PDB file of C-alpha atoms in Angstrom:
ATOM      1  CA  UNK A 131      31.874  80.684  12.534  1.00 41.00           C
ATOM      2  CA  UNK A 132      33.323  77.351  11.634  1.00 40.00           C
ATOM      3  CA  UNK A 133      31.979  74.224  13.172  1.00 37.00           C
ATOM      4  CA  UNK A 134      34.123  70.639  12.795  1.00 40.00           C
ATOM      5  CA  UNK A 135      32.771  67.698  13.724  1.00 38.00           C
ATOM      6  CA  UNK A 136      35.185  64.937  15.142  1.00 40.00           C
ATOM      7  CA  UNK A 137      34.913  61.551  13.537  1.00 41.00           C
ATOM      8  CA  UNK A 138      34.318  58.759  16.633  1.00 39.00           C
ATOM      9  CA  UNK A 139      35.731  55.279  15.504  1.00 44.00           C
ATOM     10  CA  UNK A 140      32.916  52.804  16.709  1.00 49.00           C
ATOM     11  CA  UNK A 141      34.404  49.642  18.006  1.00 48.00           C
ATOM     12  CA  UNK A 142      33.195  46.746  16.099  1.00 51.00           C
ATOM     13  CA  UNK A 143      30.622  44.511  18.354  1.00 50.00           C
ATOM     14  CA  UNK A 144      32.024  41.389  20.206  1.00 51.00           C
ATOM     15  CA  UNK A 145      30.346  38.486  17.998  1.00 54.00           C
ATOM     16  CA  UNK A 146      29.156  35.280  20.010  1.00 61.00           C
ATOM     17  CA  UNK A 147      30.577  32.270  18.438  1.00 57.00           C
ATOM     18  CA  UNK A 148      28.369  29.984  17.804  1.00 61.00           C
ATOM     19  CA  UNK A 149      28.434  26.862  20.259  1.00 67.00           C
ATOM     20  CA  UNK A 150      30.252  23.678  19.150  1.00 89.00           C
ATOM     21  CA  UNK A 151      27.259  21.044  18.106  1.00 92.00           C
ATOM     22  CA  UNK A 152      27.309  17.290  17.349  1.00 95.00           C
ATOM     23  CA  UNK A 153      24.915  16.429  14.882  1.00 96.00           C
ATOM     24  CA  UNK A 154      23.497  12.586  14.997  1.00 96.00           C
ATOM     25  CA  UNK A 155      21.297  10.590  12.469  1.00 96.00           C
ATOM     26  CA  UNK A 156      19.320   7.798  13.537  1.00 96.00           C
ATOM     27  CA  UNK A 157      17.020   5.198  11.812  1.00 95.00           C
ATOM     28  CA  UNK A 158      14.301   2.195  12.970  1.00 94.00           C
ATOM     29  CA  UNK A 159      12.799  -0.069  11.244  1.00 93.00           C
ATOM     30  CA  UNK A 160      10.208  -1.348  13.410  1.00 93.00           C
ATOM     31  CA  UNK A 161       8.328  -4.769  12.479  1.00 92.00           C
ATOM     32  CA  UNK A 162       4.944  -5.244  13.161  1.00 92.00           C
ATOM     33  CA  UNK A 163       2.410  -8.294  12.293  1.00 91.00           C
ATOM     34  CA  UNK A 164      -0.578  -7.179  10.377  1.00 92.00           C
ATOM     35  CA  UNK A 165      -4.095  -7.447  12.150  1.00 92.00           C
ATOM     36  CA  UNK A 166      -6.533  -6.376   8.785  1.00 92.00           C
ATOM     37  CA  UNK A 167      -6.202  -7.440   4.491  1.00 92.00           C
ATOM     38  CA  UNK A 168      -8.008  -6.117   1.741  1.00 92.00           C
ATOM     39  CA  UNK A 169      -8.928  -8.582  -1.058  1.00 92.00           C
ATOM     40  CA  UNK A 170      -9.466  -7.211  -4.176  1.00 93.00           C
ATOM     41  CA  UNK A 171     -11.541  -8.865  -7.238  1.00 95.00           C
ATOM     42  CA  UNK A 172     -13.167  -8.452 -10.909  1.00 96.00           C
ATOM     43  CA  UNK A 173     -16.022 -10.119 -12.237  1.00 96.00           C
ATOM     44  CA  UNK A 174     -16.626  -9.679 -15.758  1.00 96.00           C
ATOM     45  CA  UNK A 175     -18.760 -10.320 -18.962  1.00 95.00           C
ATOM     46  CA  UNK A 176     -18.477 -10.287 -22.894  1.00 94.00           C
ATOM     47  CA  UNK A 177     -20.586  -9.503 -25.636  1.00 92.00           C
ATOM     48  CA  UNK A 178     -20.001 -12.070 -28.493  1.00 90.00           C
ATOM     49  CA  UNK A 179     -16.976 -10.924 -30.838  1.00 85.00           C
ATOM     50  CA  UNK A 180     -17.114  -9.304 -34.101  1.00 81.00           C
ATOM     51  CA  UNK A 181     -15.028  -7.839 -36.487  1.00 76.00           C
ATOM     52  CA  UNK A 182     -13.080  -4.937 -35.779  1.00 73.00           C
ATOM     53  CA  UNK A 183     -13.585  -3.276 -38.872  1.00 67.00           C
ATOM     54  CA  UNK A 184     -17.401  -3.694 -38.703  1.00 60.00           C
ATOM     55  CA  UNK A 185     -19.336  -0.759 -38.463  1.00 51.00           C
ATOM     56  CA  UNK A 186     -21.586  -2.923 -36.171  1.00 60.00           C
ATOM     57  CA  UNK A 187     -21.190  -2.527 -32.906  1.00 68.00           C
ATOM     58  CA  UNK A 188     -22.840  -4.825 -30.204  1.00 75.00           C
ATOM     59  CA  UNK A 189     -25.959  -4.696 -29.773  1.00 85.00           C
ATOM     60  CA  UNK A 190     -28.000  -3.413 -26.873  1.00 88.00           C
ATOM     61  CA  UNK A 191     -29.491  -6.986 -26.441  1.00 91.00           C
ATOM     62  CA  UNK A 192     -26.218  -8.291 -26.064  1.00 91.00           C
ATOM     63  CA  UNK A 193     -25.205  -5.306 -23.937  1.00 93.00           C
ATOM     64  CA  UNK A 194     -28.392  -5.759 -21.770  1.00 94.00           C
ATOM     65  CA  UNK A 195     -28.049  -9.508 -21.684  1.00 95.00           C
ATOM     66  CA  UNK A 196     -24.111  -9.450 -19.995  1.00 95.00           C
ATOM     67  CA  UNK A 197     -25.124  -6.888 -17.837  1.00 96.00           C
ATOM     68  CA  UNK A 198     -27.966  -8.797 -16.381  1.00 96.00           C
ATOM     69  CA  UNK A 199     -25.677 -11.710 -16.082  1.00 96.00           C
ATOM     70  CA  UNK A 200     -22.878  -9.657 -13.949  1.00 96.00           C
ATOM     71  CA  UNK A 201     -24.848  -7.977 -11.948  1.00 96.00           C
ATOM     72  CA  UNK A 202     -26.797 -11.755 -10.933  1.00 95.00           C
ATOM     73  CA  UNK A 203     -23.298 -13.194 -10.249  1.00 95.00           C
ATOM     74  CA  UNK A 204     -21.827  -9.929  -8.034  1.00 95.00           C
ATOM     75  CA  UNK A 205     -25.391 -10.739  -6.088  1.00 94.00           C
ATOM     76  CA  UNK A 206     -24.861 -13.889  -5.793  1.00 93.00           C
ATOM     77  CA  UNK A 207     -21.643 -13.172  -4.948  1.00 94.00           C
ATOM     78  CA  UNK A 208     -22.277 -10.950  -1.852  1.00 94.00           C
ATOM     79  CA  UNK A 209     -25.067 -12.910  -0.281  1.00 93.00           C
ATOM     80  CA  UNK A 210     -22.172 -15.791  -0.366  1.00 91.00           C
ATOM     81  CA  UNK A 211     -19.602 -13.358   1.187  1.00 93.00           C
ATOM     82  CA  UNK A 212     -22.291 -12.258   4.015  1.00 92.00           C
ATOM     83  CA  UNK A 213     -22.965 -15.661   4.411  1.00 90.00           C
ATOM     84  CA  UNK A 214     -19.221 -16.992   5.756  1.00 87.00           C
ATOM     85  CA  UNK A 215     -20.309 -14.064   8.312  1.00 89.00           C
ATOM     86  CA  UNK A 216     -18.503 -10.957   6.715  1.00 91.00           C
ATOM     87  CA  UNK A 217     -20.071  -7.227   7.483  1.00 93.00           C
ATOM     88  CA  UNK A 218     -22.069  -5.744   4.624  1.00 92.00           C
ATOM     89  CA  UNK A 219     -19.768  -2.835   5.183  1.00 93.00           C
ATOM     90  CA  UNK A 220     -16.488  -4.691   4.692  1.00 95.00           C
ATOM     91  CA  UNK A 221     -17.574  -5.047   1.275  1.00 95.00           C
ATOM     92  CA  UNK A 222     -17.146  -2.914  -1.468  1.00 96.00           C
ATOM     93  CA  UNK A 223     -19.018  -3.593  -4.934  1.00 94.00           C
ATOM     94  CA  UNK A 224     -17.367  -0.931  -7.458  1.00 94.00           C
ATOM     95  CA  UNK A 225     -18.925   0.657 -10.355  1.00 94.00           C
ATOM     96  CA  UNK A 226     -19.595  -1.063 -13.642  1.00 95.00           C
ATOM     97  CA  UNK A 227     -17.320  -0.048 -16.190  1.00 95.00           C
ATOM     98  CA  UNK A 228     -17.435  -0.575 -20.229  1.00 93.00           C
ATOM     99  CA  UNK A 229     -13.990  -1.249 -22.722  1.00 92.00           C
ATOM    100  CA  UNK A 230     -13.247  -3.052 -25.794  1.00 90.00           C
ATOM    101  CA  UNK A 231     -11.512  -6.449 -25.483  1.00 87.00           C
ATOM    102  CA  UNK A 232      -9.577  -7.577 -28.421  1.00 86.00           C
ATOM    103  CA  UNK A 233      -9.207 -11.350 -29.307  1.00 83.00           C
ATOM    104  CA  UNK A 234      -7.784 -12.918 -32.477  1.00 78.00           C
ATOM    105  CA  UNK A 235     -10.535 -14.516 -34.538  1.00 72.00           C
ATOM    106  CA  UNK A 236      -9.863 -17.285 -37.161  1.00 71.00           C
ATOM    107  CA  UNK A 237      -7.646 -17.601 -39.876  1.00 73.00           C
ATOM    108  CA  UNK A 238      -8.367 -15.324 -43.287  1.00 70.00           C
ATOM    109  CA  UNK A 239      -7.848 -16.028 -46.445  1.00 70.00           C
ATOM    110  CA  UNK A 240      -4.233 -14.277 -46.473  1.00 73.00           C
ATOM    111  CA  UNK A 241      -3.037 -17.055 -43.681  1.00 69.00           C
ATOM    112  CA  UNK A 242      -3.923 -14.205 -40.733  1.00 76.00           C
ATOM    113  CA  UNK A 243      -5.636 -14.213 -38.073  1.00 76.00           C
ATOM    114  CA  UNK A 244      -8.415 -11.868 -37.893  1.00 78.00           C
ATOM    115  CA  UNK A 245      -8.639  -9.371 -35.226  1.00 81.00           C
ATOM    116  CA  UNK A 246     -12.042  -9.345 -33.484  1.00 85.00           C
ATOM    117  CA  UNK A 247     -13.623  -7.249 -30.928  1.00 88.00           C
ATOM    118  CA  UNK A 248     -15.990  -7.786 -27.792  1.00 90.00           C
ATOM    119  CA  UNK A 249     -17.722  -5.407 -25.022  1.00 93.00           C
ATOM    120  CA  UNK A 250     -16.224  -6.137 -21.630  1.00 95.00           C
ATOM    121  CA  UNK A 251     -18.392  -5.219 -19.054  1.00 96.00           C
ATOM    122  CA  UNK A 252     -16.429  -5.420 -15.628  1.00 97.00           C
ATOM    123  CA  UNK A 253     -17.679  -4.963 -11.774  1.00 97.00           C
ATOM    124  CA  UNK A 254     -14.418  -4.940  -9.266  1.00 96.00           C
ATOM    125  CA  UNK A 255     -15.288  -5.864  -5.612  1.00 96.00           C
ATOM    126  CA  UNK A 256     -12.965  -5.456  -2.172  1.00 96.00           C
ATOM    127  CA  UNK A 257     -13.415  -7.188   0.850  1.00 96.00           C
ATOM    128  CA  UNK A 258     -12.049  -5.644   3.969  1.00 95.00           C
ATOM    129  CA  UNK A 259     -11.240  -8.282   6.768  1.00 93.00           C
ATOM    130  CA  UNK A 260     -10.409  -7.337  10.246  1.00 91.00           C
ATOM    131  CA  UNK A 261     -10.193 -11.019  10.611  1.00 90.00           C
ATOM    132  CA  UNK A 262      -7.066 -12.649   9.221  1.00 89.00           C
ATOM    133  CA  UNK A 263      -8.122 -16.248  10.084  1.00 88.00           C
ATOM    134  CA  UNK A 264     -10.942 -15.780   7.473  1.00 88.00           C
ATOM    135  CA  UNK A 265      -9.080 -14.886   4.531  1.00 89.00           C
ATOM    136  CA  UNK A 266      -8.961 -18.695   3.525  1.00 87.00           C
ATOM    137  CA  UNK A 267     -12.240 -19.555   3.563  1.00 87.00           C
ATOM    138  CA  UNK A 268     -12.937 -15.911   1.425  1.00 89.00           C
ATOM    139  CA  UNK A 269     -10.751 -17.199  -1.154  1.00 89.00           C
ATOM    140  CA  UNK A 270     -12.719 -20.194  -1.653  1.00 87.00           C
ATOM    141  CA  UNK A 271     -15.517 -18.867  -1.804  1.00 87.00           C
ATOM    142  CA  UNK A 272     -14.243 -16.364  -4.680  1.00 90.00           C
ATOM    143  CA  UNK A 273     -13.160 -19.306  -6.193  1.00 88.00           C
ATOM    144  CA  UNK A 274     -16.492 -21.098  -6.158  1.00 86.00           C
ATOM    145  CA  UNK A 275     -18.464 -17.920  -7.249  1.00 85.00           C
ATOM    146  CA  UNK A 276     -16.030 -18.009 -10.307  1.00 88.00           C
ATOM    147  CA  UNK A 277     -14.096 -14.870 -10.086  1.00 93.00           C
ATOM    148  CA  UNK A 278     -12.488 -13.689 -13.053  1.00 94.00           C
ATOM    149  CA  UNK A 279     -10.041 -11.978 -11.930  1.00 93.00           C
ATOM    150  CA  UNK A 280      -7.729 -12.423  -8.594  1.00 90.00           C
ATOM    151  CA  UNK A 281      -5.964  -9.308  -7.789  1.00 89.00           C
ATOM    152  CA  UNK A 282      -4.373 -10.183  -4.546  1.00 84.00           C
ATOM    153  CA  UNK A 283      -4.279  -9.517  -0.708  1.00 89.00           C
ATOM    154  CA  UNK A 284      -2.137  -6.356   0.607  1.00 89.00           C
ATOM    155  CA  UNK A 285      -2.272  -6.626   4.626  1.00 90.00           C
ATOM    156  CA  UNK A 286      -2.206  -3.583   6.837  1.00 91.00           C
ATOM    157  CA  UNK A 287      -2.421  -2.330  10.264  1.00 92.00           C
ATOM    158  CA  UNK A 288      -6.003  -1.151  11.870  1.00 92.00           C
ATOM    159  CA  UNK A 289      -4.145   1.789  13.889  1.00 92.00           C
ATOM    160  CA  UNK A 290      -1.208   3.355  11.462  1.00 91.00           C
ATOM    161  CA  UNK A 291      -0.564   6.143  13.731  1.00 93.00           C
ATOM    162  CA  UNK A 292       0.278   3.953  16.400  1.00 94.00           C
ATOM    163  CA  UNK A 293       2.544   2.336  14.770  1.00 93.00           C
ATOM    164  CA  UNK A 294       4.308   4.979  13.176  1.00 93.00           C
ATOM    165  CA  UNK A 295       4.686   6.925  16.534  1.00 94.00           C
ATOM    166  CA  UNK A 296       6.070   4.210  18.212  1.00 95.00           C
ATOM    167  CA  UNK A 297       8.614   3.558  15.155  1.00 94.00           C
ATOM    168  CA  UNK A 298       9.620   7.403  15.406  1.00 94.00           C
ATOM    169  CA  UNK A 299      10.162   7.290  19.221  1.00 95.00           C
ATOM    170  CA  UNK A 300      12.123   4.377  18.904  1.00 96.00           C
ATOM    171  CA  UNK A 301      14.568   6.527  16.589  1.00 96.00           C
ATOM    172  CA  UNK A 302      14.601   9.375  18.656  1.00 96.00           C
ATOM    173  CA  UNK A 303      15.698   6.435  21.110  1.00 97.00           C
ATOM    174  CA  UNK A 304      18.550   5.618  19.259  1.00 97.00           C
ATOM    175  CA  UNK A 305      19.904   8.569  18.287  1.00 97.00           C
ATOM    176  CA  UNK A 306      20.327   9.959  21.921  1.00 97.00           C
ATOM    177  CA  UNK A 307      21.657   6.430  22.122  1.00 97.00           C
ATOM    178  CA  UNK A 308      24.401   7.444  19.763  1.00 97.00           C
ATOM    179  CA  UNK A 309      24.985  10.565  20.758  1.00 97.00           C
ATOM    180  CA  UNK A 310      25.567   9.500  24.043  1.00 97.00           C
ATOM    181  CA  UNK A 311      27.771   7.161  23.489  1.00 97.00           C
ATOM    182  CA  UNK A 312      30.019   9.384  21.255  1.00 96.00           C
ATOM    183  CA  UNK A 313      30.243  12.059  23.821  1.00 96.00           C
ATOM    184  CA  UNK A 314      31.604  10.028  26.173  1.00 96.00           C
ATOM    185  CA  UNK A 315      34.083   8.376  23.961  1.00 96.00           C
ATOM    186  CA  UNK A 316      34.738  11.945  22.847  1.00 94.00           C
ATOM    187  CA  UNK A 317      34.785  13.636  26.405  1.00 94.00           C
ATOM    188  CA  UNK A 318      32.711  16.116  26.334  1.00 94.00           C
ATOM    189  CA  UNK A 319      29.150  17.169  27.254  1.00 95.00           C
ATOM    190  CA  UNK A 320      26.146  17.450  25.303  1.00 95.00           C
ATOM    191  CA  UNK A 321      24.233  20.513  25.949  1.00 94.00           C
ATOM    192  CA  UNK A 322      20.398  21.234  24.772  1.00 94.00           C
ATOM    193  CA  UNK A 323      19.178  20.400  22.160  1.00 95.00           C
ATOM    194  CA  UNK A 324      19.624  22.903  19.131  1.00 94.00           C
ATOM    195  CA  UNK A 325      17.894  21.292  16.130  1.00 95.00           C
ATOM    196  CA  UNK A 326      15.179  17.915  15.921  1.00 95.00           C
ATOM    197  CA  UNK A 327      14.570  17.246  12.377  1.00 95.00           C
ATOM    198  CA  UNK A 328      12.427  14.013  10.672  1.00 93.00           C
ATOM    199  CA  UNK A 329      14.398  13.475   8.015  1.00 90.00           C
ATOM    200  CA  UNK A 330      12.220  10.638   6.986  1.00 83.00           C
ATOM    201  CA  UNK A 331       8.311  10.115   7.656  1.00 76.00           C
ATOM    202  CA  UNK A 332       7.503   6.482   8.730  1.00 72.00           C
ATOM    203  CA  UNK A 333       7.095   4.313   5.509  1.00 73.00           C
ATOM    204  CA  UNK A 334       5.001   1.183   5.566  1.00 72.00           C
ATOM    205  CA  UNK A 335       6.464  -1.691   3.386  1.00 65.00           C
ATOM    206  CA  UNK A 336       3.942  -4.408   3.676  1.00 60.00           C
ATOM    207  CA  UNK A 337       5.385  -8.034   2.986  1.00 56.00           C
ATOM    208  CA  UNK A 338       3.016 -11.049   1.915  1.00 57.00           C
ATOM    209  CA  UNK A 339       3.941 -14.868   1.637  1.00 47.00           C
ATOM    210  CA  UNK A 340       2.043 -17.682   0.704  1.00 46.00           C
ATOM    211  CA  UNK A 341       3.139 -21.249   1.175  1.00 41.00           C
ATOM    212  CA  UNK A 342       1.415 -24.146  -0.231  1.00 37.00           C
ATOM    213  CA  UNK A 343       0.327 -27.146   1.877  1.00 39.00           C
ATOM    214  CA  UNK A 344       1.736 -30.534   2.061  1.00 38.00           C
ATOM    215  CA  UNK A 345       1.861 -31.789  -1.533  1.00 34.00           C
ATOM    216  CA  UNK A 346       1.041 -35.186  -0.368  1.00 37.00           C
ATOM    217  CA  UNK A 347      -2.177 -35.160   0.844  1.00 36.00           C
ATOM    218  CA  UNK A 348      -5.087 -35.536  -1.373  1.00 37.00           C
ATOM    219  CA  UNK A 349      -6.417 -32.188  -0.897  1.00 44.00           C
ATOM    220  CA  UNK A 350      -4.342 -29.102  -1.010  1.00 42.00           C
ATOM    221  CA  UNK A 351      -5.172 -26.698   1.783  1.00 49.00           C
ATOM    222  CA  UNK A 352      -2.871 -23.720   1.057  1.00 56.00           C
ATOM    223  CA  UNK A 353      -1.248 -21.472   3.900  1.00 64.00           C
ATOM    224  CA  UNK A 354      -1.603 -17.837   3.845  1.00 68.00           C
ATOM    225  CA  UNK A 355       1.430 -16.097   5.855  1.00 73.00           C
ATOM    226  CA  UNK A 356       1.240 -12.069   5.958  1.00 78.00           C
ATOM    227  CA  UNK A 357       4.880 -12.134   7.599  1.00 80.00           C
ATOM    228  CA  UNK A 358       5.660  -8.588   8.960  1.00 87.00           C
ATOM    229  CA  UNK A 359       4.999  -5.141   7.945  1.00 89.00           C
ATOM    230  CA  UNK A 360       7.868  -2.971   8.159  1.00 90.00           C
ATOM    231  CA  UNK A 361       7.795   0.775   9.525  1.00 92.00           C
ATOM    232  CA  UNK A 362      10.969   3.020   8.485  1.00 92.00           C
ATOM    233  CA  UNK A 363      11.834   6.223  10.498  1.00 94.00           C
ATOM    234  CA  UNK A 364      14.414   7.503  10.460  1.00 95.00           C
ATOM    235  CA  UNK A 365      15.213  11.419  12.093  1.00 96.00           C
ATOM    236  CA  UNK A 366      17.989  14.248  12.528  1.00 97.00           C
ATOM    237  CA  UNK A 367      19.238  15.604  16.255  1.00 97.00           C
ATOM    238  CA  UNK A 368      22.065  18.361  16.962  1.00 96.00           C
ATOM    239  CA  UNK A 369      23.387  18.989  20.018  1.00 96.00           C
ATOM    240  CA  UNK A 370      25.036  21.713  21.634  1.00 95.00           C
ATOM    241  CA  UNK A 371      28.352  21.100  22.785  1.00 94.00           C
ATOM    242  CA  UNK A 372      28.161  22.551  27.073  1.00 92.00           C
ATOM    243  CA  UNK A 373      31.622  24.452  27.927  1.00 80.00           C
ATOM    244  CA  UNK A 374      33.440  22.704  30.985  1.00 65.00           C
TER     245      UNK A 374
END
């Protein structure tokens, strides 16, 4: 017995096509005054220079000696600091730390100046202020205790999130803004919402200027101006295009 199986020809599926979709970018930058600094420092000592190709290094007397004489000056230091009326916990007294610092000694017999070495012992400090009509009077009194080392004021904002919400939002803002506006130059309707991408997370850029005071009067009182900090964000929306 024979048995033949007929072939059936399957018809091929009917495909969706894919809805039409107008795809929008949108960026903010949103401005925002800062409300908090940090204020970063260095006090330092040295050990009396020697030669660099002594075998001698310095001794612990001298070691002992600058160390006693930072860590007198970063106390002194703070008590002045919680003195103007600044939180012990807005201040931050880093580690001690221990390098070589190379100077040029005097001339040799060759005409050259001999290279000499010294032990730097170094204490960084930061002061966080919440308050940004104090950071004047915090400068001078870094500048009384004798820093040695200045290493600037970078402003901030207390609540980041905040801020970089409302920066985001405000793209989101502008992009249905946009797309909006192009449907209806384009005449046609904007359906749901296929796709929501942040194609950049909110970047702070903080700005700082500082303007000296009137050059005329006898004592110079120096203006410190933070200007703005600027929030980028910046995201990616597609819409579905609705049949009519």
């Amino acid at each position: 017995m024979t048995i033949s199986a007929a072939a059936v020809a399957q018809q091929p599926a009917t495909q969706e096509q894919p809805p039409g979709r107008l795809e929008v970018s949108a960026q903010h930058t949103l401005e925002v005054a800062p409300n908090m600094a940090t204020l970063s420092a260095r006090l330092w000592e040295r050990t009396p220079a020697r030669a660099v190709d002594s075998a001698r290094e310095a001794s612990p007397e001298a070691l002992s000696e600058a160390r006693t004489r930072l860590e007198s000056r970063m106390g002194e230091l703070i008590r002045t600091l919680e003195d103007k009326g600044l939180p012990r916990d807005a201040i931050q007294a880093g580690s001690l730390s221990v390098q070589p610092n190379y100077v040029q000694g005097p001339v040799n017999a060759e005409g050259q100046p001999e290279q000499r070495v010294r032990t730097q012992l170094t204490r960084p400090i930061t002061l966080t202020l919440d308050d940004l009509e104090t950071l004047p009077g915090l400068l001078d009194a870094l500048t009384v205790a004798g820093v040695d080392s200045l290493d600037g004021v970078s402003y901030d904002l207390k609540d980041r999130s905040a801020a970089s919400d409302k920066a985001l939002g405000l793209a989101i803002d502008r992009a249905k803004a946009k797309a909006t506006l192009m449907a209806e130059r384009l005449n046609i309707t904007l359906g749901r919402v296929l796709q929501v991408q942040e194609t950049q997370v909110p970047s702070f850029q903080p700005q700082m200027m500082m303007r000296a005071g009137d050059a005329s009067t006898k004592e110079m009182a120096s203006e410190y101006r933070p200007g703005q900090i600027e929030i980028d964000a910046e995201v990616a929306v597609h819409w579905a295009i609705a049949d009519d």
